Amino acid sequence: MIFKIFRKELKETIRDRKTLLIMVAIPLLIFPILINVVVNVSSSFSESAGEKVLKIGIIGDTNDILIQQLNSIPASFGPKEFIAYNGDSLKLFNDQKEETIDLALWYDSGFQDILDGLGTANILWAVDQTNIGYSERITGYMNIIEAEERLKRYDALGIDEQKLQPYKITYQNTASDQQMLGELAGGILPYIFIAFGFLGCMYPAIDLFSGEKERGTIETLLTTPVKRWKILIGKMLVVVLSGLMASCCALIGLFVSIEFLDLIPDPNLTTVVSKILTIPIIIKLFALLLPLTVFFAGIMIPISVYTKSFKEAQSIITPLNIVVVLPAMLGLFPGIELNYITACVPILNIVLTTKSLIAGNIDYILLSLSFIVMIAVAAVAVFVSFRQFGKESNIVN
Amino acid sequence: MIKVENVSKEFRLSKEQRKEHPTNDKYTLAVNNLSFSCNPGEVFSLLGPNGAGKTTTLRMLSTILQPSSGKIEICGVDAVKYPREARRKIGFLTGSTGLYARLSANEVIDYFASLYNVPNNVLKERKAYLYDLLNMNEFASKKIGKMSTGMKQKVSICRTMIHDPEVLILDEPTSGLDVITAEGIIQLIRDYKSQNKTVLFSSHIMGEVDLLSDRLAIIHNGTLKHQGTMAEFRTDMEGQSLTGAFINIVQS
């Protein structure tokens, strides 16, 4: 009987375009579109920023030694053009303010003499740091000419450069690429699944309970000799399946983006991500997501049963999304790790367990504890749903 | 056979409801100590103005609601103690045509037949019989959402009768229908009666009540105001119209 109800509810759910859009289309397309947009925008931005000819206003003249040094830097480090202001600092200041020049460069008037006297010459770059890439470009220029000048001084003073370097320090990263990715990005994956799982559950949960009540179909169904708990479970299975389907589609979208659409430019990153998206990890991930989705269904159904209309249910369940996502976001913070306490916090435990799973350093006792906790809260949520569904005041409008 | 003995139903009033109907009472009595019976081969009409307690009574008979007190028997089954057993014997048509808009008429009928465990061969026969009777063959594959009110009502009635129930409970079955569709439904009720089944229906249309009923009960504010045969009711009218007599009883 449960299967009969499940089959009919699923058929009806699949025929609802809005639910189908949220359950399949959006999760499936979100990653290819998002990655494509981010990669293309950032690459085209950095390309155009690198090719841009920087207009640099200088306080002196283009024949000054500093400008000659800067001009000697190859154009591959970024093209530039110098505009001489010959001491007119007010005009230089105004022109930068009005953005007729990109950067302003001040330096000491006796620049050459200071260098010849092995003194320290002052250089001031005026940069509007909201223009991304400008600071990096001039830091690069200055590193080159400063290194050249330093070498000249070593020669002039007869100093061996090596003798001024007492240590040669190497910092070796002992974490594998997989561990690094697990720590840095591992939390994002379950966070996305939680968001989509919730969204996937939401519309069927509202439609199959509050919607049925509003349309008057629940009354018809309850006059049949089917036990109420069987009706509840049949409907709940569709809600859970919709949540899992949304998560699954999000995973497929991510996998397709990485494997087939070649959207991630860094091949090392692609290899690491491919290593992570293995069948055993995906199975473990879905084993954790199953009780989580049942839990979502279990908190949405009593609300949907209690409310009198689709709109009313939607207005309560939608903000609940924030309550659910908050513990998931906690898991993204560095320093919060899976332990006996965090394993007992629903949702947070899923994020932290997935992080450890991806990083490859999972403690199976903590994994089991997280799983048991999620099963327990899911069972409580199902019980609450059953109690609410059994109340006649919640069934008849 | 339907047997209702001293049935009452009270609802808890929410704060908002107490404000709407200025009262300090926490409960309201929707049905008060109602008793009547309806025998096989008989059409019984339940009449009353809006808010009289008709729908609550029908919902209790169909076991959607539990009475606060009293006893309901459906074909010898205690419907309060064994609601699932009672439901097998009932076909209940709700006031609002509650059907699944995204399913076709065929899918709805098959679904409800499966919930009543109707065997496939019986289902085939019942569908053929009811589809012919209700002229449903033309729109059997059409989605409910695209149907007219009359078509939907026919599907609802077909759904109510697909498991061949012993007792038919109809809440305003011809409400909002055109004359031809309403006539078809009246004919169907007569056919059902002739099969020695029990039919209980609520209606506002006095002509329909006059045409179909063997016995009737009039309730007002949840209390039984009149019960008797249609013949007795006509005799007691003393030259008034049916509607006039109904209003007199309600206002007495």
XYZ file of C-alpha atoms in Angstrom:
649
model
C 0.000 0.000 0.000
C 2.869 2.373 0.824
C 4.308 1.719 -2.626
C 0.947 2.459 -4.305
C 0.787 5.829 -2.552
C 4.464 6.504 -3.230
C 4.065 5.694 -6.948
C 1.038 7.961 -7.360
C 2.582 10.841 -5.407
C 5.813 10.537 -7.382
C 3.894 10.582 -10.670
C 2.075 13.740 -9.589
C 5.252 15.375 -8.319
C 7.134 14.668 -11.539
C 4.288 16.242 -13.515
C 4.650 19.480 -11.570
C 6.977 21.691 -13.613
C 7.942 23.931 -10.695
C 9.005 20.974 -8.537
C 10.849 19.397 -11.454
C 12.704 22.632 -12.093
C 13.860 22.845 -8.475
C 14.454 19.117 -8.118
C 16.366 18.455 -11.363
C 16.992 21.376 -13.717
C 18.475 23.950 -11.315
C 20.753 21.541 -9.366
C 21.915 19.948 -12.624
C 22.780 23.214 -14.334
C 23.938 25.330 -11.409
C 27.531 24.046 -11.294
C 28.288 24.082 -15.046
C 26.840 27.607 -15.272
C 28.447 28.877 -12.065
C 31.915 27.448 -12.794
C 31.726 28.617 -16.418
C 30.789 32.148 -15.413
C 33.395 32.386 -12.622
C 36.247 30.931 -14.748
C 35.438 33.015 -17.840
C 34.880 36.255 -15.978
C 38.027 35.918 -13.851
C 40.236 34.842 -16.792
C 38.950 37.571 -19.099
C 39.349 40.076 -16.278
C 42.942 39.095 -15.528
C 43.743 39.024 -19.273
C 42.399 42.502 -19.849
C 44.056 43.773 -16.668
C 47.406 42.349 -17.802
C 47.139 43.903 -21.279
C 46.090 47.321 -20.076
C 48.659 50.131 -20.725
C 49.093 51.842 -17.348
C 49.271 55.635 -17.607
C 51.781 56.683 -14.950
C 52.086 60.344 -14.088
C 55.580 61.212 -12.883
C 56.596 64.212 -10.833
C 59.867 64.624 -12.779
C 60.908 64.084 -16.389
C 60.971 60.997 -18.604
C 64.794 61.250 -18.732
C 65.106 60.691 -14.963
C 67.092 57.612 -13.990
C 64.161 55.938 -12.192
C 61.969 56.300 -15.279
C 64.733 54.943 -17.484
C 65.036 51.948 -15.161
C 61.285 51.397 -15.238
C 61.230 51.749 -19.019
C 63.892 49.066 -19.329
C 61.519 46.490 -17.784
C 60.167 44.291 -20.609
C 56.569 44.901 -21.759
C 55.747 41.283 -20.798
C 55.567 42.515 -17.169
C 52.750 44.811 -18.265
C 52.822 47.750 -20.730
C 53.133 51.263 -19.316
C 53.310 54.885 -20.453
C 54.914 57.743 -18.539
C 53.521 61.282 -18.513
C 55.891 63.930 -17.185
C 54.509 66.639 -14.896
C 57.908 68.360 -14.348
C 57.280 69.247 -10.701
C 53.596 70.253 -11.057
C 52.397 68.103 -8.158
C 48.994 69.811 -7.974
C 48.147 68.853 -11.572
C 49.518 65.359 -10.978
C 47.271 65.012 -7.938
C 44.203 66.358 -9.764
C 44.752 64.212 -12.869
C 44.873 61.073 -10.756
C 41.762 62.154 -8.915
C 39.949 62.677 -12.216
C 41.351 59.367 -13.474
C 43.068 60.798 -16.558
C 46.100 58.852 -15.287
C 46.066 55.458 -13.531
C 48.970 55.972 -11.128
C 51.069 58.795 -9.767
C 54.787 58.443 -9.010
C 56.692 60.794 -6.689
C 60.427 60.489 -5.982
C 63.225 62.606 -4.496
C 64.512 65.379 -6.726
C 68.172 64.390 -6.363
C 67.346 60.742 -7.018
C 70.558 59.978 -8.990
C 72.797 61.647 -6.418
C 71.218 59.714 -3.561
C 71.796 56.444 -5.375
C 75.355 57.388 -6.243
C 75.958 58.256 -2.586
C 74.572 54.814 -1.584
C 71.755 56.571 0.265
C 68.109 55.649 0.453
C 65.920 57.326 -2.139
C 62.222 57.851 -1.452
C 59.728 56.564 -3.998
C 55.983 57.052 -3.533
C 53.380 55.367 -5.669
C 49.873 56.741 -5.350
C 47.525 53.872 -6.111
C 43.750 53.590 -6.026
C 43.614 50.068 -4.551
C 40.065 49.473 -5.701
C 41.630 48.964 -9.160
C 42.537 45.308 -8.829
C 45.911 44.336 -10.273
C 47.587 47.783 -10.199
C 49.390 47.189 -6.900
C 50.671 43.791 -8.054
C 51.940 45.327 -11.303
C 53.981 48.109 -9.623
C 55.256 45.769 -6.892
C 56.623 43.614 -9.722
C 58.314 46.648 -11.369
C 59.872 47.777 -8.116
C 61.154 44.306 -7.202
C 63.031 44.183 -10.525
C 64.701 47.580 -10.327
C 65.458 47.274 -6.601
C 67.162 43.913 -7.173
C 69.271 45.455 -9.968
C 70.265 48.402 -7.785
C 71.129 46.084 -4.886
C 73.420 44.038 -7.126
C 75.160 47.227 -8.270
C 75.819 48.157 -4.638
C 77.210 44.675 -3.794
C 79.635 45.151 -6.694
C 80.524 48.681 -5.623
C 81.166 47.558 -2.028
C 82.852 44.289 -3.050
C 80.397 42.145 -1.085
C 79.583 38.565 -2.010
C 75.814 38.327 -2.154
C 75.853 34.791 -0.719
C 77.525 36.026 2.494
C 74.510 38.211 3.266
C 72.239 35.197 3.245
C 72.784 33.242 6.513
C 69.832 30.853 6.039
C 68.222 29.129 3.123
C 64.800 28.316 4.450
C 62.394 25.835 2.802
C 58.806 25.389 4.016
C 57.541 21.985 2.976
C 53.780 21.273 2.977
C 53.279 17.812 4.456
C 49.545 17.815 3.647
C 48.565 16.080 0.437
C 46.653 17.948 -2.236
C 43.610 15.892 -1.204
C 43.980 16.981 2.439
C 44.428 20.603 1.409
C 41.333 20.487 -0.751
C 39.397 18.698 2.006
C 40.308 21.463 4.467
C 39.810 24.405 2.149
C 36.877 23.314 0.010
C 35.607 20.117 1.680
C 32.949 21.974 3.620
C 31.483 23.577 0.521
C 30.382 20.274 -1.019
C 28.093 19.183 1.874
C 26.982 22.793 2.291
C 25.766 22.760 -1.313
C 24.114 19.353 -0.839
C 22.383 20.557 2.323
C 21.063 23.632 0.509
C 19.845 21.605 -2.482
C 18.539 18.737 -0.337
C 16.466 21.223 1.618
C 15.228 22.955 -1.526
C 14.434 19.612 -3.177
C 12.338 18.537 -0.172
C 10.543 21.837 0.215
C 8.104 21.939 -2.696
C 6.911 18.300 -2.523
C 6.558 18.586 1.285
C 4.309 21.611 0.888
C 2.424 20.303 -2.143
C 1.761 16.795 -0.806
C 0.398 17.928 2.539
C -0.643 21.583 2.738
C -1.411 21.659 -0.998
C -3.608 18.562 -0.728
C -5.432 20.073 2.201
C -5.999 23.301 0.276
C -7.272 21.420 -2.789
C -9.516 19.192 -0.660
C -7.934 15.949 -1.857
C -6.589 14.848 1.527
C -10.142 14.384 2.823
C -10.913 12.024 -0.051
C -7.744 10.050 0.610
C -8.494 9.695 4.317
C -11.874 8.076 3.650
C -10.080 5.082 2.101
C -9.258 2.127 4.363
C -5.506 2.839 4.173
C -3.794 3.350 7.524
C -2.733 6.958 8.062
C 0.869 6.079 8.829
C 1.089 4.305 5.474
C -0.206 7.412 3.698
C 2.333 9.492 5.630
C 5.263 7.189 4.790
C 4.252 6.927 1.114
C 4.198 10.712 0.827
C 7.319 11.155 2.933
C 9.298 8.816 0.678
C 8.531 11.103 -2.269
C 9.707 14.139 -0.280
C 12.934 12.341 0.685
C 13.504 11.111 -2.870
C 13.031 14.650 -4.199
C 15.635 15.978 -1.750
C 18.095 13.228 -2.664
C 17.372 13.752 -6.353
C 18.200 17.470 -6.048
C 21.476 16.644 -4.236
C 22.261 13.931 -6.775
C 21.651 16.278 -9.719
C 23.936 18.872 -8.096
C 26.662 16.196 -7.818
C 26.167 15.119 -11.449
C 26.364 18.773 -12.541
C 29.620 19.215 -10.602
C 31.075 15.966 -11.971
C 30.168 16.852 -15.575
C 31.670 20.339 -15.185
C 34.973 18.893 -14.001
C 35.256 15.759 -16.105
C 33.695 16.618 -19.435
C 33.257 20.343 -19.846
C 36.885 21.108 -18.938
C 35.798 24.194 -17.047
C 38.544 24.168 -14.413
C 41.748 25.535 -15.988
C 44.171 24.080 -13.403
C 44.830 20.424 -14.397
C 46.228 19.598 -10.910
C 43.025 20.730 -9.279
C 40.988 18.690 -11.759
C 43.040 15.574 -10.941
C 42.605 16.045 -7.187
C 38.860 16.667 -7.498
C 38.518 13.593 -9.747
C 40.332 11.543 -7.093
C 37.854 12.761 -4.482
C 34.720 12.117 -6.497
C 35.141 8.343 -6.264
C 32.322 5.820 -5.930
C 33.148 4.840 -2.275
C 33.212 8.497 -1.147
C 29.979 9.252 -3.007
C 28.287 6.205 -1.413
C 29.419 7.319 2.065
C 28.264 10.851 1.316
C 24.815 9.689 0.288
C 24.615 7.367 3.306
C 25.016 10.515 5.423
C 22.658 12.535 3.262
C 19.846 9.979 3.525
C 19.090 10.503 7.252
C 19.689 14.238 6.750
C 17.061 14.358 4.004
C 14.639 12.295 6.135
C 15.278 14.845 8.893
C 14.481 17.705 6.479
C 11.281 15.953 5.395
C 10.473 15.321 9.057
C 10.704 18.985 10.021
C 8.868 20.236 6.927
C 5.935 17.798 7.001
C 4.542 18.778 10.455
C 4.672 22.438 9.371
C 2.997 21.614 6.078
C 0.352 19.491 7.847
C -0.312 22.232 10.383
C -0.649 25.109 7.900
C -3.845 25.675 5.940
C -2.489 26.732 2.572
C 0.502 26.347 0.251
C 1.424 30.011 0.768
C 1.286 29.785 4.553
C 3.496 26.683 4.540
C 5.936 28.315 2.142
C 6.177 31.443 4.289
C 7.213 29.331 7.308
C 9.469 26.774 5.613
C 11.448 29.216 3.436
C 13.047 31.107 6.359
C 13.761 27.749 7.988
C 16.360 27.348 5.238
C 18.556 29.887 7.076
C 18.249 27.956 10.358
C 19.383 24.788 8.572
C 22.201 26.424 6.638
C 23.684 28.176 9.724
C 25.170 25.032 11.331
C 26.342 24.015 7.863
C 28.194 27.329 7.554
C 29.819 26.766 10.961
C 31.501 23.734 9.452
C 33.204 25.941 6.887
C 35.163 27.848 9.523
C 38.768 26.740 9.985
C 39.545 25.166 13.340
C 36.140 23.540 13.813
C 36.841 19.841 13.606
C 34.936 16.600 13.913
C 35.061 15.385 17.523
C 32.689 13.712 19.986
C 30.840 16.998 20.572
C 30.526 18.247 16.992
C 29.538 14.736 15.838
C 26.421 15.124 18.004
C 25.331 18.402 16.369
C 22.970 17.618 13.475
C 23.895 19.130 10.098
C 27.264 20.419 11.426
C 28.316 16.778 11.860
C 27.464 16.084 8.204
C 29.643 18.971 6.999
C 32.591 18.005 9.220
C 32.301 14.295 8.418
C 32.254 15.043 4.689
C 35.259 17.336 5.098
C 37.182 14.496 6.760
C 35.959 12.026 4.136
C 37.273 14.226 1.335
C 40.545 14.929 3.128
C 40.944 11.149 3.596
C 41.473 11.355 7.378
C 38.082 10.137 8.611
C 37.730 8.583 12.055
C 35.195 5.790 11.542
C 33.978 5.934 15.155
C 33.061 9.602 14.696
C 31.550 8.813 11.306
C 29.338 6.154 12.920
C 28.410 8.538 15.748
C 27.392 11.236 13.228
C 25.338 8.675 11.322
C 23.605 7.415 14.499
C 22.839 10.992 15.610
C 21.319 11.791 12.215
C 19.258 8.568 12.262
C 18.007 9.478 15.750
C 16.960 13.040 14.816
C 15.377 11.744 11.599
C 13.383 9.197 13.649
C 12.212 11.937 16.027
C 11.208 14.102 13.037
C 9.221 11.197 11.518
C 7.481 10.634 14.867
C 6.547 14.318 15.120
C 5.207 14.157 11.535
C 3.113 11.121 12.448
C 1.662 12.859 15.512
C 0.763 15.975 13.511
C -0.693 13.973 10.613
C -2.865 12.031 13.042
C -4.520 15.150 14.492
C -7.942 15.704 12.891
C -7.659 19.489 13.469
C -4.677 19.482 11.092
C -6.398 17.470 8.412
C -9.644 19.306 7.852
C -9.566 23.016 7.031
C -27.309 0.628 6.992
C -26.265 3.741 8.926
C -27.118 4.070 12.624
C -26.312 7.284 14.479
C -26.962 7.332 18.236
C -26.603 10.434 20.431
C -23.646 11.713 18.471
C -22.063 15.008 19.485
C -18.988 16.780 18.201
C -17.253 19.703 19.812
C -14.315 21.660 18.432
C -11.744 23.626 20.363
C -11.852 27.295 19.423
C -8.606 29.095 18.698
C -8.015 32.598 20.076
C -8.760 34.044 16.632
C -12.022 32.096 16.388
C -13.056 33.309 19.843
C -12.475 36.886 18.672
C -14.390 36.300 15.418
C -17.462 34.898 17.220
C -17.267 36.952 20.420
C -17.239 34.247 23.091
C -15.138 33.185 26.047
C -15.978 29.508 25.554
C -13.031 27.317 24.664
C -15.180 24.800 22.806
C -18.064 25.004 20.369
C -20.674 22.311 19.852
C -20.999 21.655 16.109
C -23.290 18.611 16.470
C -25.467 18.087 19.521
C -26.815 14.665 20.488
C -27.852 13.662 16.983
C -29.662 10.366 16.360
C -31.046 8.949 13.120
C -30.835 5.839 11.003
C -30.790 5.082 7.297
C -31.767 1.671 5.974
C -30.654 -0.302 2.898
C -32.705 0.478 -0.225
C -33.444 3.914 1.164
C -32.351 7.443 0.262
C -31.962 9.618 3.327
C -31.577 13.406 3.039
C -29.795 15.497 5.595
C -30.947 19.086 5.353
C -29.974 22.260 7.104
C -28.889 25.825 6.452
C -25.198 26.766 6.150
C -23.306 26.015 9.366
C -26.031 23.652 10.636
C -23.510 20.820 11.165
C -24.286 18.741 8.034
C -20.696 18.515 6.799
C -19.385 17.731 10.301
C -21.988 14.943 10.586
C -21.021 13.503 7.191
C -17.324 13.733 8.088
C -18.019 11.767 11.275
C -19.966 9.161 9.294
C -17.073 8.822 6.863
C -14.672 8.490 9.872
C -12.553 11.529 8.959
C -13.626 13.058 12.272
C -14.206 11.203 15.531
C -17.368 12.039 17.494
C -16.803 13.566 20.932
C -19.530 11.223 22.183
C -22.140 8.837 20.824
C -22.130 5.829 18.553
C -22.013 5.400 14.769
C -22.641 2.065 13.083
C -22.026 1.418 9.390
C -23.449 -1.911 8.146
C -23.121 -3.330 11.650
C -19.533 -2.090 12.145
C -18.778 0.283 15.006
C -17.273 3.144 12.978
C -15.765 4.824 16.046
C -13.925 1.730 17.244
C -13.114 0.234 13.854
C -12.925 3.133 11.406
C -10.898 1.232 8.771
C -13.461 -1.564 8.645
C -16.231 0.998 8.265
C -14.370 2.852 5.493
C -14.330 -0.256 3.325
C -18.126 -0.105 3.236
C -18.418 3.628 2.564
C -18.204 5.715 -0.585
C -17.847 9.341 0.485
C -18.166 12.318 -1.831
C -16.854 15.487 -0.232
C -18.428 18.888 -0.725
C -15.386 20.321 -2.508
C -14.447 18.274 -5.568
C -11.088 17.055 -4.328
C -9.248 15.440 -7.205
C -5.641 15.378 -8.359
C -5.294 17.990 -11.100
C -2.150 16.481 -12.628
C -3.647 13.000 -13.061
C -6.126 11.826 -15.689
C -9.600 10.506 -14.788
C -8.399 6.956 -15.520
C -5.379 7.360 -13.252
C -7.495 8.725 -10.392
C -10.008 5.882 -10.656
C -7.273 3.225 -10.876
C -5.491 4.754 -7.891
C -8.541 4.738 -5.616
C -9.521 1.245 -6.763
C -6.039 0.072 -5.764
C -6.432 1.695 -2.313
C -9.632 -0.339 -1.834
C -7.862 -3.446 -3.170
C -10.385 -3.860 -6.011
C -9.218 -6.821 -8.168
C -8.276 -5.940 -11.781
C -11.118 -7.877 -13.431
C -13.705 -6.279 -11.108
C -12.170 -2.855 -11.715
C -12.500 -3.334 -15.469
C -16.197 -4.176 -15.123
C -16.914 -1.373 -12.669
C -15.135 1.172 -14.844
C -17.080 0.093 -17.940
C -20.370 0.276 -16.004
C -19.754 3.656 -14.352
C -18.117 5.273 -17.403
C -21.189 4.382 -19.479
C -23.581 5.514 -16.791
C -21.816 8.857 -16.275
C -20.843 9.382 -19.960
C -17.189 9.510 -18.979
C -15.609 7.609 -21.873
C -14.872 10.751 -23.886
C -12.754 12.408 -21.217
C -11.353 9.380 -19.369
C -7.796 10.168 -20.493
C -8.061 13.899 -19.946
C -6.131 15.526 -17.068
C -8.415 16.580 -14.201
C -6.948 20.098 -14.256
C -8.302 20.602 -17.757
C -11.832 19.375 -17.013
C -15.041 21.370 -16.511
C -16.814 21.353 -13.113
C -19.363 18.816 -14.402
C -16.665 16.449 -15.671
C -14.804 16.688 -12.362
C -17.978 15.924 -10.411
C -18.587 12.861 -12.570
C -15.033 11.642 -11.918
C -15.545 12.274 -8.198
C -18.748 10.234 -8.190
C -17.115 7.461 -10.177
C -14.215 7.494 -7.682
C -16.707 7.301 -4.786
C -18.452 4.268 -6.282
C -15.570 2.353 -7.862
C -15.321 -0.142 -4.973
C -19.100 -0.715 -5.024
C -19.692 0.472 -1.443
C -22.640 -0.632 0.659
C -23.185 2.914 1.852
C -23.015 6.036 -0.258
C -22.540 9.369 1.546
C -22.848 12.386 -0.735
C -22.247 15.945 0.402
C -24.184 18.222 -1.985
C -23.553 16.015 -5.022
C -25.231 18.287 -7.583
C -23.883 21.584 -6.259
C -22.706 23.858 -9.082
C -23.699 21.444 -11.854
C -25.765 22.091 -14.973
C -29.232 20.523 -15.190
C -28.198 17.649 -17.513
C -25.245 16.569 -15.359
C -27.336 16.906 -12.194
C -30.050 14.753 -13.773
C -27.468 12.020 -14.547
C -26.371 12.003 -10.924
C -29.965 11.846 -9.671
C -30.501 8.833 -11.936
C -27.397 7.193 -10.523
C -28.629 7.654 -6.939
C -31.919 6.012 -7.911
C -30.063 3.083 -9.511
C -28.018 2.670 -6.364
C -31.109 2.649 -4.201
C -32.660 0.009 -6.433
C -29.626 -2.219 -5.730
C -30.683 -2.212 -2.050
C -27.802 0.046 -1.013
C -27.908 2.836 1.524
C -27.701 6.419 0.266
C -27.357 9.452 2.504
C -26.999 12.856 0.957
C -27.032 16.478 1.972
C -28.518 19.113 -0.284
C -29.837 22.648 -0.506
C -32.037 21.906 -3.470
C -35.517 21.069 -2.176
C -36.764 19.825 -5.556
C -33.972 17.261 -5.587
C -34.797 16.189 -2.022
C -38.442 15.805 -2.935
C -37.555 13.748 -5.990
C -35.132 11.343 -4.328
C -35.711 11.064 -0.614
C -37.541 8.352 1.224
C -36.750 9.908 4.569
C -35.219 13.141 5.735
C -33.726 14.872 8.743
C -33.417 18.625 9.250
C -30.698 19.964 11.524
C -30.027 23.463 12.694
C -27.197 24.664 14.967
C -26.124 21.039 15.295
C -29.486 19.933 16.719
C -32.041 17.652 15.082
C -35.162 19.690 14.263
C -37.168 17.161 12.295
C -36.961 13.518 11.262
C -39.437 11.442 9.325
C -40.508 10.063 5.973
C -40.848 12.277 2.926
C -44.546 11.345 2.775
C -45.078 12.589 6.353
C -43.187 15.783 5.580
C -45.419 16.462 2.556
C -48.555 15.857 4.667
C -47.319 18.227 7.404
C -46.601 21.000 4.894
C -50.202 22.246 5.049
C -50.170 23.877 1.641
C -46.719 25.426 1.986
C -43.927 24.917 -0.528
C -41.153 22.507 0.443
C -38.792 25.426 0.947
C -41.368 27.248 3.091
C -41.875 24.186 5.275
C -38.108 23.751 5.625
C -37.697 27.414 6.696
C -40.575 27.053 9.193
C -38.962 24.035 10.828
C -35.543 25.688 11.007
C -36.977 28.878 12.516
C -39.311 27.153 14.971
